[in-house]
Amino acid sequence: MGKKILLVTAELAEKLVRRYAAESALASDVKVLPISVASFMTSELLINELKKIKLNDLSMILVPGLVRSDLERVEEELGLPTFKGSKYAADIPLVLDNLDKIELSKENPACELLNSDIKASIEKQLKMAEEVAKEKLSEPHNFLIGKGKAAVAAGRDFPPRVIGEIADAPLLSDEKIIEVAKRYLQSGAEIIDIGMLAGKEMADEVPRLVSILRGNFDAPISVDTFNKAEIKKAIECEIDLILSINGATIDEFQNLDVPAVLVPIDPKRGHYPRAPKEKAKYLMKLVGKSEKLGYERVIADSILEPVNRGFVESLLSFYELRGLNPELPILIGVGNVIELYDADSVGMTALLVGAASELGASLVLTVEASDKTRGNVAEVKKAREMMTISKLRSTVPKDLGLDLLILKEKRKVFDQYDKNVEKMARAIHASAKREFKLDPKGFFKIFVDKSEIVAVLYAGRDPKIVIRGKTAEGICDEIIKRGLIDEIEHAAYLGRELQKAEIALKTGRSYLQEKKLF
């Protein structure tokens, strides 16, 4: 584009606009109008001020996305296409660098249009990746897990499939099994794994667990156990995938027609290789043996160990394994690392799924066995999508249009504060704390219940009204509409507490009334 874009802004945002405009490769000029904030920008002001400058070398005008002026009139008066740009200065380079990909609007901010277009583009690319992979399903390194409409295609040409393990499944009620499986599938899991109990045989529970899942969900089911009796019972129940068979049990399942994961250990002989090359070679030995025994489909799992318990060596063993057989389907379980590390799971998940993608893993297994890993299935799914897009574009997993930034952000967005207002108004340093005053209408107890905020109005010891909702704003509006509050101090207090509850709901933090979140 030969001509420049004119970015119109207000005085307070000038430095930010110039700074972010310089980050774009697209040539632009900045025009600062004689007002403090963009929300005061009127059509008259735009027209009058822009008529004072030379417009011949400009291709279009972008005004701040929050402006409510009549841009049709501005465009007509100035003779230049005029549209809404981004709402925040930090998004200017994103908008400028993608002008050829969006249809600008006079009503909607460019950043919102761009986000919508990017989301649609990502969904299209992910769908295309699946369709391209399905054309290669007949290749020997690709396969189906499950049957009929519940079948899931997997293999070297497909993005890694997400397996969600229901930990200690035999100890859970039917209702709990359904609840966890439903949450996993809604979060993006494609296979539901029945996690059995280590060191305790509970083969009689397998039919119940398989029946519950089969009766409620159209998804492949796997069983996670080393116990041969439990594996045999699962095979009788037509399980779709076995996790896992080892050196001690491999001879028990000749002519196995169910996909099975092999792991490089032999508990009977006490053989647990740790050195990467030794581990990979032993696993390949088991793969070769499985072929002689008539196993129809095997997947290799070199077992990713926890940090400080051989993590690096175990990761290298996957690398060695891939070198020995570039086409072998691989499973990588991230739970050992994430569950046994007191750190937020989201960053570790992004890195581990990135490594799994580089290694060409066909399956990624995760488990939400503790409060700190709640939501990890969704994190694995998002990380998988990021790596799929990243591979399609041959880029690093950055600036993709989707991310795993939860508490941090790529660019800080804020309104510039004008300290000059303190010269025109009385500045007060807040320090006072008012004494508690009981509202005549009663008091509220606030809770977070699963996926909702609950506010209970009490009059004395008796609950009067229960209000449920997903946002602080919605509950506040309901309280005001019903006239359930009289004191302004009580209203301010409720606003603070309900907002804390909403943040807790979004971040997975614990919420206790009047306690700090972080």
Coordinates of C-alpha atoms in Angstrom, one line a residue:
M1 CA 0.0 0.0 0.0
G2 CA 1.7 3.2 -1.2
K3 CA -0.3 5.7 0.9
K4 CA -0.3 5.9 4.6
I5 CA -3.0 5.1 7.2
L6 CA -4.0 8.0 9.4
L7 CA -4.4 7.0 13.1
V8 CA -6.5 9.5 15.0
T9 CA -6.1 9.7 18.7
A10 CA -6.5 11.9 21.8
E11 CA -3.8 13.6 23.9
L12 CA -3.5 11.1 26.7
A13 CA -3.0 8.1 24.3
E14 CA -0.6 9.8 22.0
K15 CA 2.6 8.2 23.3
L16 CA 1.0 4.7 23.3
V17 CA -0.4 5.1 19.8
R18 CA 2.9 6.3 18.4
R19 CA 4.7 3.5 20.2
Y20 CA 2.5 0.7 18.9
A21 CA 2.0 2.1 15.4
A22 CA 5.8 1.9 15.1
E23 CA 5.7 -1.8 15.7
S24 CA 3.8 -2.4 12.4
A25 CA 5.5 -2.7 9.1
L26 CA 2.6 -0.6 7.5
A27 CA 3.3 3.1 7.1
S28 CA 1.1 5.3 9.2
D29 CA 0.8 8.8 10.6
V30 CA -0.7 9.9 13.9
K31 CA -3.0 12.9 14.3
V32 CA -3.7 14.0 17.9
L33 CA -7.0 15.9 18.4
P34 CA -7.2 18.6 21.1
I35 CA -9.1 16.5 23.6
S36 CA -7.9 14.4 26.6
V37 CA -9.7 11.0 25.8
A38 CA -11.0 9.4 22.7
S39 CA -14.5 8.9 24.0
F40 CA -15.1 12.7 23.7
M41 CA -14.3 12.6 19.9
T42 CA -17.3 14.0 17.9
S43 CA -17.9 14.1 14.2
E44 CA -17.6 17.8 14.2
L45 CA -14.2 17.7 15.9
L46 CA -12.9 15.0 13.6
I47 CA -14.0 17.0 10.5
N48 CA -12.8 20.4 11.6
E49 CA -9.4 19.1 12.8
L50 CA -8.7 16.8 9.9
K51 CA -9.6 19.5 7.4
K52 CA -6.5 21.4 8.7
I53 CA -4.0 18.8 7.5
K54 CA -3.0 17.4 4.1
L55 CA -4.9 14.3 3.3
N56 CA -3.6 13.6 -0.3
D57 CA -1.0 11.1 0.8
L58 CA -3.4 9.1 3.0
S59 CA -5.4 6.0 2.0
M60 CA -7.8 5.8 4.9
I61 CA -8.5 7.1 8.4
L62 CA -8.8 4.9 11.5
V63 CA -10.4 6.4 14.6
P64 CA -10.3 4.8 18.0
G65 CA -12.6 1.8 18.3
L66 CA -14.5 3.3 21.3
V67 CA -15.5 6.5 19.3
R68 CA -19.3 6.8 18.8
S69 CA -19.1 9.5 16.0
D70 CA -21.0 9.4 12.7
L71 CA -18.2 8.1 10.5
E72 CA -20.4 8.1 7.4
R73 CA -20.6 11.9 7.7
V74 CA -16.8 12.2 8.4
E75 CA -16.0 10.1 5.3
E76 CA -18.4 12.2 3.2
E77 CA -16.9 15.5 4.4
L78 CA -13.3 14.5 4.1
G79 CA -13.5 12.3 1.0
L80 CA -11.4 9.5 2.6
P81 CA -12.5 6.0 3.8
T82 CA -13.0 6.3 7.5
F83 CA -13.4 3.3 9.8
K84 CA -13.1 2.2 13.4
G85 CA -9.7 1.0 14.4
S86 CA -8.8 -0.9 17.6
K87 CA -10.3 -0.1 21.0
Y88 CA -6.9 -0.2 22.6
A89 CA -3.5 1.1 21.4
A90 CA -1.8 -2.2 22.1
D91 CA -3.9 -3.8 19.3
I92 CA -2.8 -1.3 16.7
P93 CA 0.0 -3.4 15.2
L94 CA -2.3 -6.4 15.1
V95 CA -4.9 -4.5 13.1
L96 CA -2.5 -2.7 10.8
D97 CA -0.7 -6.0 9.9
N98 CA -4.0 -7.7 9.1
L99 CA -5.8 -5.0 7.2
D100 CA -5.9 -7.1 4.1
K101 CA -7.7 -9.9 6.0
I102 CA -10.6 -7.9 7.5
E103 CA -13.5 -5.9 6.2
L104 CA -13.4 -2.7 8.3
S105 CA -16.5 -1.3 9.8
K106 CA -17.9 2.1 10.8
E107 CA -19.8 0.5 13.7
N108 CA -17.6 -2.3 15.1
P109 CA -14.0 -1.9 16.3
A110 CA -11.4 -3.5 13.9
C111 CA -9.9 -5.6 16.8
E112 CA -13.3 -7.3 17.4
L113 CA -13.8 -8.0 13.7
L114 CA -10.3 -9.4 13.5
N115 CA -10.8 -11.6 16.5
S116 CA -13.9 -13.0 14.9
D117 CA -12.2 -13.6 11.5
I118 CA -9.1 -15.2 13.2
K119 CA -11.4 -17.5 15.2
A120 CA -13.2 -18.6 12.0
S121 CA -9.9 -19.0 10.2
I122 CA -8.5 -21.2 12.9
E123 CA -11.6 -23.4 13.0
K124 CA -11.3 -23.8 9.2
Q125 CA -7.6 -24.7 9.4
L126 CA -8.3 -27.3 12.2
K127 CA -11.1 -28.8 10.2
M128 CA -8.9 -28.9 7.1
A129 CA -6.1 -30.6 9.0
E130 CA -8.5 -33.3 10.1
E131 CA -9.9 -33.8 6.5
V132 CA -6.4 -34.1 5.0
A133 CA -5.4 -36.6 7.7
K134 CA -8.6 -38.7 7.1
E135 CA -7.5 -39.1 3.5
K136 CA -4.5 -41.0 4.8
L137 CA -6.4 -43.2 7.3
S138 CA -5.5 -46.3 5.2
E139 CA -1.8 -45.7 5.7
P140 CA -0.2 -48.4 8.0
H141 CA 0.8 -45.9 10.7
N142 CA -2.8 -44.6 11.1
F143 CA -5.7 -46.5 12.8
L144 CA -9.1 -46.3 14.4
I145 CA -9.8 -46.5 18.1
G146 CA -13.4 -47.7 18.8
K147 CA -16.2 -48.7 16.5
G148 CA -19.0 -47.1 14.5
K149 CA -19.9 -43.5 15.3
A150 CA -17.8 -43.6 18.5
A151 CA -14.6 -44.4 16.5
V152 CA -11.7 -41.9 16.6
A153 CA -9.0 -41.8 13.9
A154 CA -5.5 -41.6 15.2
G155 CA -1.9 -42.1 14.0
R156 CA 1.1 -40.2 12.7
D157 CA -0.9 -38.1 10.2
F158 CA -3.4 -37.0 12.8
P159 CA -3.1 -34.4 15.6
P160 CA -2.5 -36.1 19.0
R161 CA -5.8 -37.5 20.4
V162 CA -6.7 -36.4 23.9
I163 CA -7.3 -39.2 26.5
G164 CA -8.9 -38.2 29.8
E165 CA -8.3 -40.6 32.6
I166 CA -11.0 -41.1 35.4
A167 CA -8.7 -41.7 38.3
D168 CA -9.6 -44.5 40.8
A169 CA -12.7 -45.2 38.7
P170 CA -13.8 -48.4 40.6
L171 CA -14.2 -46.4 43.8
L172 CA -16.6 -43.9 42.2
S173 CA -20.4 -44.1 42.0
D174 CA -22.2 -44.3 38.6
E175 CA -23.2 -40.7 38.9
K176 CA -19.6 -39.5 39.6
I177 CA -18.3 -41.5 36.6
I178 CA -20.9 -39.9 34.4
E179 CA -20.1 -36.4 35.8
V180 CA -16.3 -36.7 35.2
A181 CA -16.7 -38.3 31.7
K182 CA -19.1 -35.6 30.7
R183 CA -16.8 -32.9 31.9
Y184 CA -13.8 -34.4 30.1
L185 CA -15.7 -34.8 26.8
Q186 CA -17.0 -31.2 27.0
S187 CA -13.5 -30.1 27.7
G188 CA -12.2 -31.7 24.5
A189 CA -11.2 -35.3 25.4
E190 CA -11.8 -37.8 22.6
I191 CA -11.2 -41.0 24.5
I192 CA -12.3 -41.7 28.1
D193 CA -9.9 -43.8 30.2
I194 CA -11.0 -46.0 33.1
G195 CA -8.2 -45.6 35.7
M196 CA -8.0 -48.8 37.8
L197 CA -6.4 -49.0 41.2
A198 CA -2.6 -49.8 41.4
G199 CA -1.9 -52.9 43.5
K200 CA -5.5 -54.0 43.9
E201 CA -7.3 -56.2 41.5
M202 CA -10.9 -55.1 40.9
A203 CA -11.7 -56.9 37.6
D204 CA -15.4 -57.4 38.7
E205 CA -15.8 -53.6 38.5
V206 CA -14.8 -53.4 34.9
P207 CA -18.2 -54.4 33.4
R208 CA -20.0 -51.8 35.5
L209 CA -17.6 -49.1 34.4
V210 CA -17.7 -50.0 30.7
S211 CA -21.5 -50.3 30.8
I212 CA -21.9 -46.8 32.4
L213 CA -19.7 -45.1 29.8
R214 CA -21.1 -47.1 26.9
G215 CA -24.7 -46.3 27.9
N216 CA -24.1 -42.6 28.3
F217 CA -21.5 -41.5 25.7
D218 CA -20.5 -42.1 22.1
A219 CA -16.7 -42.1 22.7
P220 CA -14.0 -44.8 22.7
I221 CA -13.2 -46.2 26.1
S222 CA -9.8 -47.4 27.3
V223 CA -8.7 -49.1 30.5
D224 CA -5.6 -48.1 32.4
T225 CA -4.1 -51.1 34.4
F226 CA -1.2 -53.5 34.4
N227 CA -3.4 -56.2 36.0
K228 CA -3.9 -59.1 33.5
A229 CA -7.2 -60.1 35.0
E230 CA -8.6 -56.6 34.6
I231 CA -7.2 -56.4 31.1
K232 CA -8.9 -59.7 30.2
K233 CA -12.2 -58.6 31.7
A234 CA -11.9 -55.3 29.7
I235 CA -11.3 -57.3 26.5
E236 CA -14.5 -59.4 27.3
C237 CA -16.3 -56.1 27.6
E238 CA -15.1 -55.0 24.2
I239 CA -12.8 -52.2 25.4
D240 CA -11.5 -50.0 22.7
L241 CA -7.9 -49.4 23.9
I242 CA -5.7 -51.0 26.5
L243 CA -3.3 -49.0 28.7
S244 CA -0.9 -50.9 29.2
I245 CA 0.8 -54.2 28.5
N246 CA 4.3 -54.8 29.7
G247 CA 7.1 -57.4 29.5
A248 CA 5.4 -59.5 32.2
T249 CA 2.0 -59.6 30.6
I250 CA 2.7 -59.5 26.8
D251 CA 2.5 -63.3 26.4
E252 CA -0.9 -63.4 27.9
F253 CA -2.7 -61.8 25.0
Q254 CA -1.9 -63.6 21.7
N255 CA -3.7 -62.4 18.5
L256 CA -5.0 -59.3 20.3
D257 CA -7.3 -57.4 18.0
V258 CA -7.7 -54.4 20.4
P259 CA -5.2 -51.5 20.1
A260 CA -2.8 -51.8 23.0
V261 CA -0.1 -49.5 24.6
L262 CA 3.2 -51.2 25.4
V263 CA 5.4 -49.9 28.2
P264 CA 9.1 -50.8 28.7
I265 CA 9.0 -52.5 32.1
D266 CA 8.8 -56.1 33.4
P267 CA 7.6 -56.1 37.0
K268 CA 8.0 -59.9 37.2
R269 CA 11.7 -59.7 36.5
G270 CA 12.2 -56.3 38.2
H271 CA 13.4 -54.9 34.9
Y272 CA 12.9 -51.1 34.8
P273 CA 15.4 -49.6 32.3
R274 CA 16.1 -45.9 32.8
A275 CA 18.9 -45.0 30.3
P276 CA 17.2 -43.5 27.2
K277 CA 18.8 -45.8 24.6
E278 CA 18.2 -49.0 26.7
K279 CA 14.6 -48.0 27.4
A280 CA 13.9 -47.4 23.7
K281 CA 15.6 -50.6 22.6
Y282 CA 13.6 -52.7 25.2
L283 CA 10.4 -51.1 24.0
M284 CA 11.2 -51.9 20.4
K285 CA 11.9 -55.5 21.5
L286 CA 8.4 -55.6 23.0
V287 CA 7.0 -54.2 19.8
G288 CA 8.7 -56.9 17.8
K289 CA 7.5 -59.6 20.2
S290 CA 3.9 -58.2 19.9
E291 CA 4.0 -58.6 16.1
K292 CA 5.1 -62.3 16.5
L293 CA 2.2 -62.8 19.0
G294 CA -0.3 -61.5 16.5
Y295 CA -1.1 -58.1 18.1
E296 CA -3.1 -56.1 15.6
R297 CA -2.1 -52.6 16.7
V298 CA 0.4 -51.4 19.3
I299 CA 1.2 -47.9 20.6
A300 CA 4.5 -47.3 22.4
D301 CA 4.7 -45.4 25.7
S302 CA 8.2 -44.8 27.1
I303 CA 6.7 -43.4 30.3
L304 CA 7.3 -39.8 31.0
E305 CA 8.7 -39.5 34.6
P306 CA 8.1 -36.7 37.1
V307 CA 10.6 -33.9 37.5
N308 CA 13.5 -34.9 39.7
R309 CA 12.6 -38.5 39.2
G310 CA 14.2 -38.9 35.7
F311 CA 12.1 -36.5 33.7
V312 CA 14.9 -35.5 31.3
E313 CA 16.0 -39.1 30.7
S314 CA 12.5 -40.2 30.1
L315 CA 11.9 -37.5 27.6
L316 CA 15.1 -38.4 25.8
S317 CA 13.9 -42.0 25.7
F318 CA 11.0 -40.9 23.6
Y319 CA 13.4 -39.1 21.3
E320 CA 15.5 -42.3 21.0
L321 CA 12.4 -44.3 20.3
R322 CA 11.3 -42.1 17.5
G323 CA 14.8 -42.4 16.0
L324 CA 14.5 -46.2 16.0
N325 CA 11.0 -46.2 14.4
P326 CA 9.8 -42.9 12.8
E327 CA 6.3 -44.4 12.1
L328 CA 5.5 -46.1 15.4
P329 CA 2.4 -44.6 17.1
I330 CA 3.4 -43.1 20.5
L331 CA 1.4 -42.3 23.6
I332 CA 2.7 -39.6 26.0
G333 CA 1.2 -39.2 29.5
V334 CA 1.6 -35.8 31.0
G335 CA 0.0 -36.6 34.3
N336 CA 3.1 -37.8 36.0
V337 CA 4.8 -34.4 35.5
I338 CA 1.8 -32.1 36.1
E339 CA 0.3 -33.9 39.1
L340 CA 3.6 -34.2 40.8
Y341 CA 4.6 -30.6 40.5
D342 CA 3.2 -27.8 42.6
A343 CA 3.0 -25.3 39.8
D344 CA 0.2 -24.0 37.6
S345 CA -0.5 -26.7 35.0
V346 CA -1.2 -24.5 32.0
G347 CA 2.4 -23.6 31.2
M348 CA 3.7 -27.1 31.8
T349 CA 0.9 -28.5 29.6
A350 CA 1.7 -26.1 26.7
L351 CA 5.4 -27.2 26.8
L352 CA 4.7 -31.0 27.2
V353 CA 2.1 -31.1 24.4
G354 CA 4.5 -29.1 22.3
A355 CA 7.1 -31.8 22.9
A356 CA 4.6 -34.5 22.2
S357 CA 3.7 -32.8 18.9
E358 CA 7.4 -32.6 17.9
L359 CA 7.8 -36.3 18.7
G360 CA 4.8 -37.1 16.5
A361 CA 2.8 -38.6 19.4
S362 CA -0.6 -40.1 18.4
L363 CA -2.1 -39.9 21.9
V364 CA -1.7 -37.6 24.9
L365 CA -3.0 -38.9 28.2
T366 CA -4.0 -36.6 31.1
V367 CA -5.8 -36.9 34.4
E368 CA -7.5 -34.3 36.6
A369 CA -6.8 -36.2 39.9
S370 CA -6.4 -33.1 42.1
D371 CA -7.9 -29.6 42.4
K372 CA -4.8 -28.0 41.0
T373 CA -5.1 -29.9 37.7
R374 CA -8.8 -29.3 37.3
G375 CA -9.3 -28.2 33.7
N376 CA -6.2 -29.8 32.4
V377 CA -8.1 -31.7 29.7
A378 CA -9.2 -28.4 28.2
E379 CA -5.6 -27.1 28.5
V380 CA -4.2 -30.2 26.6
K381 CA -6.9 -29.7 23.9
K382 CA -6.0 -26.0 23.5
A383 CA -2.3 -26.8 23.4
R384 CA -2.9 -29.5 20.8
E385 CA -4.8 -27.0 18.6
M386 CA -2.0 -24.5 19.0
M387 CA 0.5 -27.0 17.8
T388 CA -1.7 -28.1 14.9
I389 CA -2.0 -24.6 13.7
S390 CA 1.7 -23.9 14.3
K391 CA 2.7 -26.9 12.2
L392 CA 0.3 -26.0 9.4
R393 CA 1.9 -22.5 9.3
S394 CA 5.4 -23.7 9.9
T395 CA 5.8 -21.2 12.8
V396 CA 6.5 -21.2 16.5
P397 CA 3.4 -21.4 18.7
K398 CA 3.1 -17.6 19.0
D399 CA 0.7 -15.0 17.4
L400 CA -1.6 -17.8 16.3
G401 CA -4.9 -16.3 17.3
L402 CA -5.3 -18.7 20.1
D403 CA -3.2 -19.1 23.2
L404 CA -2.9 -20.5 26.8
L405 CA -2.4 -17.2 28.5
I406 CA -4.7 -17.3 31.5
L407 CA -3.4 -14.8 34.1
K408 CA -0.8 -13.1 31.9
E409 CA -1.3 -11.4 28.6
K410 CA 0.6 -10.6 25.4
R411 CA 0.0 -6.9 25.6
K412 CA -1.2 -4.8 28.6
V413 CA -4.3 -2.8 27.7
F414 CA -5.1 0.3 29.8
D415 CA -6.4 3.8 29.7
Q416 CA -3.7 6.4 30.3
Y417 CA -4.2 8.4 33.5
D418 CA -3.9 12.1 33.2
K419 CA -2.4 13.4 36.5
N420 CA -3.4 16.9 35.5
V421 CA -6.9 16.2 36.8
E422 CA -5.5 16.3 40.3
K423 CA -4.7 20.0 39.7
M424 CA -8.4 20.7 38.9
A425 CA -10.0 18.4 41.5
R426 CA -9.4 17.5 45.1
A427 CA -7.2 14.4 45.4
I428 CA -7.8 12.1 48.4
H429 CA -5.6 9.2 49.5
A430 CA -8.0 6.4 50.4
S431 CA -7.3 5.0 53.9
A432 CA -10.5 5.0 55.9
K433 CA -12.3 1.8 56.9
R434 CA -15.9 2.2 57.9
E435 CA -17.4 0.3 60.7
F436 CA -19.7 -2.6 59.9
K437 CA -23.4 -1.6 59.7
L438 CA -26.1 -4.3 59.4
D439 CA -28.4 -3.8 56.4
P440 CA -32.1 -3.8 57.6
K441 CA -32.9 -6.1 54.6
G442 CA -30.4 -8.8 55.9
F443 CA -27.0 -10.1 54.9
F444 CA -25.7 -12.2 52.1
K445 CA -23.6 -15.4 52.2
I446 CA -21.7 -16.0 49.0
F447 CA -20.5 -19.3 47.6
V448 CA -19.0 -20.8 44.5
D449 CA -20.9 -24.0 43.7
K450 CA -19.3 -25.9 40.8
S451 CA -19.8 -23.6 37.8
E452 CA -22.1 -21.0 39.5
I453 CA -22.0 -18.2 42.0
V454 CA -24.6 -18.5 44.8
A455 CA -25.8 -15.5 46.9
V456 CA -28.1 -16.4 49.8
L457 CA -30.0 -13.6 51.6
Y458 CA -30.4 -14.2 55.3
A459 CA -32.7 -12.4 57.7
G460 CA -31.3 -13.4 61.1
R461 CA -30.5 -17.1 60.9
D462 CA -33.1 -17.9 58.3
P463 CA -32.3 -18.0 54.5
K464 CA -34.9 -16.0 52.5
I465 CA -33.8 -15.9 48.9
V466 CA -31.1 -17.9 46.9
I467 CA -29.8 -16.2 43.7
R468 CA -27.6 -18.3 41.4
G469 CA -25.7 -17.0 38.4
K470 CA -22.4 -17.1 36.5
T471 CA -21.5 -13.4 36.7
A472 CA -21.2 -10.8 39.5
E473 CA -23.1 -8.3 37.4
G474 CA -26.0 -10.6 36.8
I475 CA -26.4 -11.3 40.6
C476 CA -26.0 -7.7 41.5
D477 CA -28.6 -6.6 39.0
E478 CA -31.0 -9.2 40.4
I479 CA -30.4 -8.0 44.0
I480 CA -31.0 -4.4 43.0
K481 CA -34.1 -5.3 40.9
R482 CA -35.7 -7.1 43.8
G483 CA -34.8 -4.4 46.3
L484 CA -32.9 -6.7 48.6
I485 CA -30.4 -4.1 49.8
D486 CA -30.7 -0.7 51.5
E487 CA -27.2 0.3 52.7
I488 CA -24.7 1.7 50.2
E489 CA -21.8 0.2 52.2
H490 CA -23.5 -3.2 51.9
A491 CA -23.8 -2.7 48.1
A492 CA -20.1 -1.8 47.8
Y493 CA -19.2 -4.9 49.9
L494 CA -21.4 -7.2 47.8
G495 CA -19.9 -5.9 44.6
R496 CA -16.4 -6.7 45.8
E497 CA -17.2 -10.1 47.1
L498 CA -19.3 -11.2 44.0
Q499 CA -16.5 -10.0 41.7
K500 CA -14.0 -12.1 43.7
A501 CA -16.3 -15.1 43.4
E502 CA -16.5 -14.6 39.6
I503 CA -12.7 -14.4 39.3
A504 CA -12.4 -17.6 41.4
L505 CA -14.9 -19.3 39.1
K506 CA -12.9 -18.3 36.0
T507 CA -9.4 -19.1 37.4
G508 CA -10.2 -22.2 39.4
R509 CA -9.2 -20.6 42.7
S510 CA -10.9 -21.3 46.0
Y511 CA -13.4 -18.7 47.1
L512 CA -14.2 -18.0 50.8
Q513 CA -16.1 -14.9 51.7
E514 CA -13.9 -12.1 53.1
K515 CA -10.7 -14.0 52.3
K516 CA -8.1 -13.0 49.7
L517 CA -8.1 -14.8 46.4
F518 CA -4.3 -14.6 45.9

